[in-house]
mmCIF file of C-alpha atoms in Angstrom:
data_model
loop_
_atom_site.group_PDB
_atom_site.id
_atom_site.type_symbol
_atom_site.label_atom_id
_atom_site.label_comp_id
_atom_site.label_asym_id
_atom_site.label_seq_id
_atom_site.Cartn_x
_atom_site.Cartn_y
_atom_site.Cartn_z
ATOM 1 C CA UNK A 6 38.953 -39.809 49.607
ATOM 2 C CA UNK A 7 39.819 -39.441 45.921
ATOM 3 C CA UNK A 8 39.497 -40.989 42.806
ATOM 4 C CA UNK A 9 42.924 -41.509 40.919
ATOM 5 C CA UNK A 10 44.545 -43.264 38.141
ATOM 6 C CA UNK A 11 47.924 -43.307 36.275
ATOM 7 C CA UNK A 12 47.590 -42.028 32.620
ATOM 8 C CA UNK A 13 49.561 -40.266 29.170
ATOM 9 C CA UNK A 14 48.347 -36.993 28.256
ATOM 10 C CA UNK A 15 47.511 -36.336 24.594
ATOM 11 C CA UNK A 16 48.517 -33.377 23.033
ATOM 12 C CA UNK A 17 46.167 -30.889 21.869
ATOM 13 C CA UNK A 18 46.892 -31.044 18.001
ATOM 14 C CA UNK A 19 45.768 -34.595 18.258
ATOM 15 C CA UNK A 20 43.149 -33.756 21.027
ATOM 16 C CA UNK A 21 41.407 -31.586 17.622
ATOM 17 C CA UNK A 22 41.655 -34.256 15.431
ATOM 18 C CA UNK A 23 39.853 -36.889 17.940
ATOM 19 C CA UNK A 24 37.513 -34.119 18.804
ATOM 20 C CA UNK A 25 36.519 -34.052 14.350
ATOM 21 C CA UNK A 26 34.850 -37.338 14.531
ATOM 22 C CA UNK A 27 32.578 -36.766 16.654
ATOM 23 C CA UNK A 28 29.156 -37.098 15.060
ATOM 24 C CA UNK A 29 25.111 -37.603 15.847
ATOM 25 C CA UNK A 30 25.123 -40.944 17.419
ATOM 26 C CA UNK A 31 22.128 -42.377 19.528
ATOM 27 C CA UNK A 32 23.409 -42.594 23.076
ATOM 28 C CA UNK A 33 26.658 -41.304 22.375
ATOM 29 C CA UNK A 34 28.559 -39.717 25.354
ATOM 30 C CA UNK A 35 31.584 -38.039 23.804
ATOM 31 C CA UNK A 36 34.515 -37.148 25.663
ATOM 32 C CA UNK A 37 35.631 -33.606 25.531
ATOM 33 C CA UNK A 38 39.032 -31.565 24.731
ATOM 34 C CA UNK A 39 40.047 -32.130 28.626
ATOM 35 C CA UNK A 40 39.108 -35.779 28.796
ATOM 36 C CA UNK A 41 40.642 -37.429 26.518
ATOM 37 C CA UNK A 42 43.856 -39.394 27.929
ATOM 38 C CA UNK A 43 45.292 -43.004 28.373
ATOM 39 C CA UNK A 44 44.799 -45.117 30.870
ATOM 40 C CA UNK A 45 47.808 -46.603 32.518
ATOM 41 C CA UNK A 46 46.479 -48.331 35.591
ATOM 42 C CA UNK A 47 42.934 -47.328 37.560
ATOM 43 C CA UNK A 48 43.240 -47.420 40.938
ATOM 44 C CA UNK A 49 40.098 -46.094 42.448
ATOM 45 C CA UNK A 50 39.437 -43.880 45.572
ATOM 46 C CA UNK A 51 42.254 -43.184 48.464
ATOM 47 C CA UNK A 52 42.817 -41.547 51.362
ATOM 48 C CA UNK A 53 46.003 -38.817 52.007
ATOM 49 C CA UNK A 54 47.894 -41.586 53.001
ATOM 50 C CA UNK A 55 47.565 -43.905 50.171
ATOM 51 C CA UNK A 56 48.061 -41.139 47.908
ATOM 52 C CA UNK A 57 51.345 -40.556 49.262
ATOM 53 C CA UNK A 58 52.213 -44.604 49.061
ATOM 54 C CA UNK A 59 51.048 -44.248 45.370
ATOM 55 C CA UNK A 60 53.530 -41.151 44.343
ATOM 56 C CA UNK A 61 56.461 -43.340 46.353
ATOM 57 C CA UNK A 62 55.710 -46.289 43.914
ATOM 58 C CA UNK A 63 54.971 -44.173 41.020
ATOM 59 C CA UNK A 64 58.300 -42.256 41.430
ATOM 60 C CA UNK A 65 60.191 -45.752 41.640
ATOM 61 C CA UNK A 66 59.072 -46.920 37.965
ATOM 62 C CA UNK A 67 61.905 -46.090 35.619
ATOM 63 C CA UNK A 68 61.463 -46.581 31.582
ATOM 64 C CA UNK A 69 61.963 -44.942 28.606
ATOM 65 C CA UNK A 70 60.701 -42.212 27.210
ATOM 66 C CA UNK A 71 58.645 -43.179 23.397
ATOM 67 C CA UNK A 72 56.944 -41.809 20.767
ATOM 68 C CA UNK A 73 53.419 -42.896 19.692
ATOM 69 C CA UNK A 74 51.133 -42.263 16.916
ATOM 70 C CA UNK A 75 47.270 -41.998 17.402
ATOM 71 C CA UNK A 76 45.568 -44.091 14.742
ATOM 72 C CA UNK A 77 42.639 -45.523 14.334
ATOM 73 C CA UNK A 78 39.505 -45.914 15.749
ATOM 74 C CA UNK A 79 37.937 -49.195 17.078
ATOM 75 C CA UNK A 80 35.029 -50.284 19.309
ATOM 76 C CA UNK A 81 34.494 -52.224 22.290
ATOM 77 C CA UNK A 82 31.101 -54.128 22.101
ATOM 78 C CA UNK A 83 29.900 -54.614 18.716
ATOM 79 C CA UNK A 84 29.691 -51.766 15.733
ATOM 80 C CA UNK A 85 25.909 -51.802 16.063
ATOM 81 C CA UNK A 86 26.137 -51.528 19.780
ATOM 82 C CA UNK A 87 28.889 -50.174 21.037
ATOM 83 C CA UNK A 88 29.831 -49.710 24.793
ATOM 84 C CA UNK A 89 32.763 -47.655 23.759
ATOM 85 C CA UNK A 90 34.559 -46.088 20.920
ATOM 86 C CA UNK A 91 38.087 -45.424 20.887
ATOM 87 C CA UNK A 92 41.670 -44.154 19.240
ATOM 88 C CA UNK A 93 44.235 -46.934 19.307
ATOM 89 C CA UNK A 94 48.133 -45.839 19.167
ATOM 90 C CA UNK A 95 50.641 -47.671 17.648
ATOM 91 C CA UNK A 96 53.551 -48.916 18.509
ATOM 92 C CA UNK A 97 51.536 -50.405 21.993
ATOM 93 C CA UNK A 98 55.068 -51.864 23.519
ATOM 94 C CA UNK A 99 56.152 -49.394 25.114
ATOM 95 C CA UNK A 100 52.987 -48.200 26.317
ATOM 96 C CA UNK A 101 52.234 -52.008 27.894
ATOM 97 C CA UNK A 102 55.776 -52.098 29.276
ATOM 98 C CA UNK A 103 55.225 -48.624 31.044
ATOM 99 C CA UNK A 104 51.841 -50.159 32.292
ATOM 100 C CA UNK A 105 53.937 -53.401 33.437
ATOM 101 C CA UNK A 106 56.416 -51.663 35.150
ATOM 102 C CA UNK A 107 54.101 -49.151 36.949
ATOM 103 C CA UNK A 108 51.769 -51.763 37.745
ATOM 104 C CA UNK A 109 54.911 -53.820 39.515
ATOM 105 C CA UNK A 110 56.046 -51.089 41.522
ATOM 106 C CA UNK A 111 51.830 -50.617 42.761
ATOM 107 C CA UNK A 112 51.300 -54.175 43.492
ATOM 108 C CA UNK A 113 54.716 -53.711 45.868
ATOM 109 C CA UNK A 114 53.192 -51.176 47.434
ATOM 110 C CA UNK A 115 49.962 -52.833 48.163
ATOM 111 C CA UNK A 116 47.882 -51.499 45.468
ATOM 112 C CA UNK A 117 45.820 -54.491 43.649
ATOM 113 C CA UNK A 118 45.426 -54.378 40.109
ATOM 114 C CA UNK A 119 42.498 -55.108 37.241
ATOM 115 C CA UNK A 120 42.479 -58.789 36.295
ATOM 116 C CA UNK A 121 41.781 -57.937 32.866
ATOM 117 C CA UNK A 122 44.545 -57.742 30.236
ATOM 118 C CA UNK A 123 45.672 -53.866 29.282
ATOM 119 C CA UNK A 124 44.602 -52.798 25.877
ATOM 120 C CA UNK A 125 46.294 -49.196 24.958
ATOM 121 C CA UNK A 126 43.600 -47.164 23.838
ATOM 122 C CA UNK A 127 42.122 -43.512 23.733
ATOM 123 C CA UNK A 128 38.456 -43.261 24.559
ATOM 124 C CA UNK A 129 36.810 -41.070 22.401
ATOM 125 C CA UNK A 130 32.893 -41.692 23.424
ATOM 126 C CA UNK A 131 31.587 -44.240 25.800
ATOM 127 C CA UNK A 132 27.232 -44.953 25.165
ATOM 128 C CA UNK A 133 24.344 -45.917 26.571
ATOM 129 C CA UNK A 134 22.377 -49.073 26.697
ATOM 130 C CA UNK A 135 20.587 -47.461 23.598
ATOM 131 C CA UNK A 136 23.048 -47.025 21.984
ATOM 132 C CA UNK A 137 23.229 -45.648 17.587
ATOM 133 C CA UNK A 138 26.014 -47.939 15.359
ATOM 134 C CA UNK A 139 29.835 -46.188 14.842
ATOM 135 C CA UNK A 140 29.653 -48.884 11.792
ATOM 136 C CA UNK A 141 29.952 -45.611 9.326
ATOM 137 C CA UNK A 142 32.801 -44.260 11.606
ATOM 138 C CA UNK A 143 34.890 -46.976 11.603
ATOM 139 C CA UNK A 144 34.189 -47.479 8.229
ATOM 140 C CA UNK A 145 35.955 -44.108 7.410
ATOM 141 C CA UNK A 146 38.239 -43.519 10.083
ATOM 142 C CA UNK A 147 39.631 -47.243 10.664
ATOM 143 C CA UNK A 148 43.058 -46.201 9.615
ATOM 144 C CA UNK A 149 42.658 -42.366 10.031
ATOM 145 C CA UNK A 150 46.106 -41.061 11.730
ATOM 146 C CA UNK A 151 45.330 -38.471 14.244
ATOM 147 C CA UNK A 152 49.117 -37.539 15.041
ATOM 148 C CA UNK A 153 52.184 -38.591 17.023
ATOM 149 C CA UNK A 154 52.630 -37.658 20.407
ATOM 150 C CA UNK A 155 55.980 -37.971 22.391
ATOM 151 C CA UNK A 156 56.080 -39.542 26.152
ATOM 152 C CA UNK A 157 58.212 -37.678 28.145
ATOM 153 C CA UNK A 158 56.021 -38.549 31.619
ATOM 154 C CA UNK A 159 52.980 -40.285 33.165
ATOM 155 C CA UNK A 160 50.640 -38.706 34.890
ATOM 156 C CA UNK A 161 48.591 -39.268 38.423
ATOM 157 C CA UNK A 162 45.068 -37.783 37.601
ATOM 158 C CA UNK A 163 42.092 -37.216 40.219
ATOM 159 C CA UNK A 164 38.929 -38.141 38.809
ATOM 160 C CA UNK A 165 35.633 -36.001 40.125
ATOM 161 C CA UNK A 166 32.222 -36.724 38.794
ATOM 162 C CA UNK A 167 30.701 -33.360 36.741
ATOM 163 C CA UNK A 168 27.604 -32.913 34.832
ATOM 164 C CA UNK A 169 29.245 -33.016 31.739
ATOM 165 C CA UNK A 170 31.234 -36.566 32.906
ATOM 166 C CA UNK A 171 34.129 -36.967 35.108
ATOM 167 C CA UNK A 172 36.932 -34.112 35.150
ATOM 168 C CA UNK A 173 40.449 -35.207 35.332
ATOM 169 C CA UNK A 174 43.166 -33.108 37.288
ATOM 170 C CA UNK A 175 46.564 -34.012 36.800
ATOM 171 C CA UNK A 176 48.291 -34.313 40.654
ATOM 172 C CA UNK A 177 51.710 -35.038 39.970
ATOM 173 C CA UNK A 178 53.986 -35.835 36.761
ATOM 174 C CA UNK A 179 56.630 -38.784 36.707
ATOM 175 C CA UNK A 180 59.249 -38.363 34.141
ATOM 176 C CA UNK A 181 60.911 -40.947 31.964
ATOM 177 C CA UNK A 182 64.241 -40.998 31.068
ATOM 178 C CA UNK A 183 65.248 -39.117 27.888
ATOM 179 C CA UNK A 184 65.974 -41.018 25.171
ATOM 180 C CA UNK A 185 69.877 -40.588 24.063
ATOM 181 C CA UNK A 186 69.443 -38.308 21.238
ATOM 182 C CA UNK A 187 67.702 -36.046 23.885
ATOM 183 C CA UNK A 188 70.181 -36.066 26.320
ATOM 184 C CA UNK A 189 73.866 -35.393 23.839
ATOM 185 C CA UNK A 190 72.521 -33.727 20.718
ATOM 186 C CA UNK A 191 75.621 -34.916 19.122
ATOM 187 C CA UNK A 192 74.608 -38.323 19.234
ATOM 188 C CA UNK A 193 77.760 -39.717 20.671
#
C-alpha cells in the first residue's frame, strides 16, 4: 500500500524564501526545502490497483494552466498556539477550481473526499501540543511576498514516513492546458 495525494510543486526561488522564516519556536516542526508543496486533495493509502484508478481520473481533469503568488503567512489554531503555520497564495480561484475539478473526476472514480472545505495554503511548520507563539512572525511577515510561481501541472506524490517527517515523491505529472499566449506567441 501507499500513501498518496494530489499537489502543486513550489519552485525553489520561493522554496528559499519560505525556508528564511524559519525561526526558534517551541515545538516547531518546520518543513524542509523538499516538503514544502500544496495540497490538492489527500487521499490516503492504496493498493497497485487503486493507484492505477487514481492516474485514470487524474488524467481526465482538464483546466487551465495559472499563475500564483506566494504571500503571506497565517496560522491555523491561534497565534499563541498554533497547530500550523503556513504561506497563503493569491489569486486562490484557480487553485480551488483545480481542486473542484480533480476532486469530481476522484469521487467518479470511487475515491471519497475530506468533508472539510479546501483552504489553498503552503505549510511551512506544523507544532506540537507545546507549542511557542508565531505572533512575532506574523506580525512581520503577514504580507511578506515570497514569489510567483506558474502552474503548468499537478502532481501525484507518495508520502513515506522519515525521521526528519514524511518525504514526498512525485509519481506522475498531469499537465494543464497552456494558456493562449503559451501556445501562439503571436497572440492571435
Amino acid at each position: 500500500m501507499r500513501r498518496v495525494f494530489f499537489g502543486l510543486e513550489v519552485p525553489f526561488s520561493v522554496k528559499q524564501r519560505l525556508l528564511a522564516v524559519q525561526t526558534d519556536i517551541n515545538g516547531a516542526r518546520w518543513q524542509g526545502r523538499h516538503q514544502l508543496h500544496l495540497t490538492l486533495a489527500f487521499i490516503g493509502s492504496v493498493d497497485d490497483a487503486g493507484l492505477e484508478t487514481l492516474r485514470r481520473a487524474a488524467c481526465r481533469v482538464t483546466a487551465p494552466a495559472f499563475e500564483l503568488r506566494v504571500q503571506g503567512l497565517g496560522v491555523f489554531g491561534k497565534p499563541d498556539h498554533p497547530r500550523n503555520l503556513w504561506a497563503g497564495i493569491s489569486p486562490e480561484h484557480p487553485v480551488i477550481e483545480l481542486h473542484e475539478r480533480l476532486t469530481d473526476s476522484l469521487s467518479g472514480a470511487g475515491f471519497a473526499q475530506e468533508k472539510r472545505r479546501f483552504r489553498p495554503h503552503i505549510t511551512v511548520s506544523r507544532f506540537r501540543r507545546n507549542a511557542g507563539s508565531v505572533a512575532s512572525l506574523l506580525d512581520a511577515h503577514g504580507s511578506t511576498g515570497f514569489g510567483a510561481m506558474a502552474v503548468t501541472e499537478f502532481v501525484l506524490y507518495e508520502s513515506t514516513p522519515g525521521a526528519g517527517g514524511s518525504v514526498y515523491t512525485v509519481l506522475d505529472r498531469f499537465p494543464l492546458t497552456p494558456s493562449l499566449d503559451e501556445t501562439d506567441p503571436s497572440g492571435q
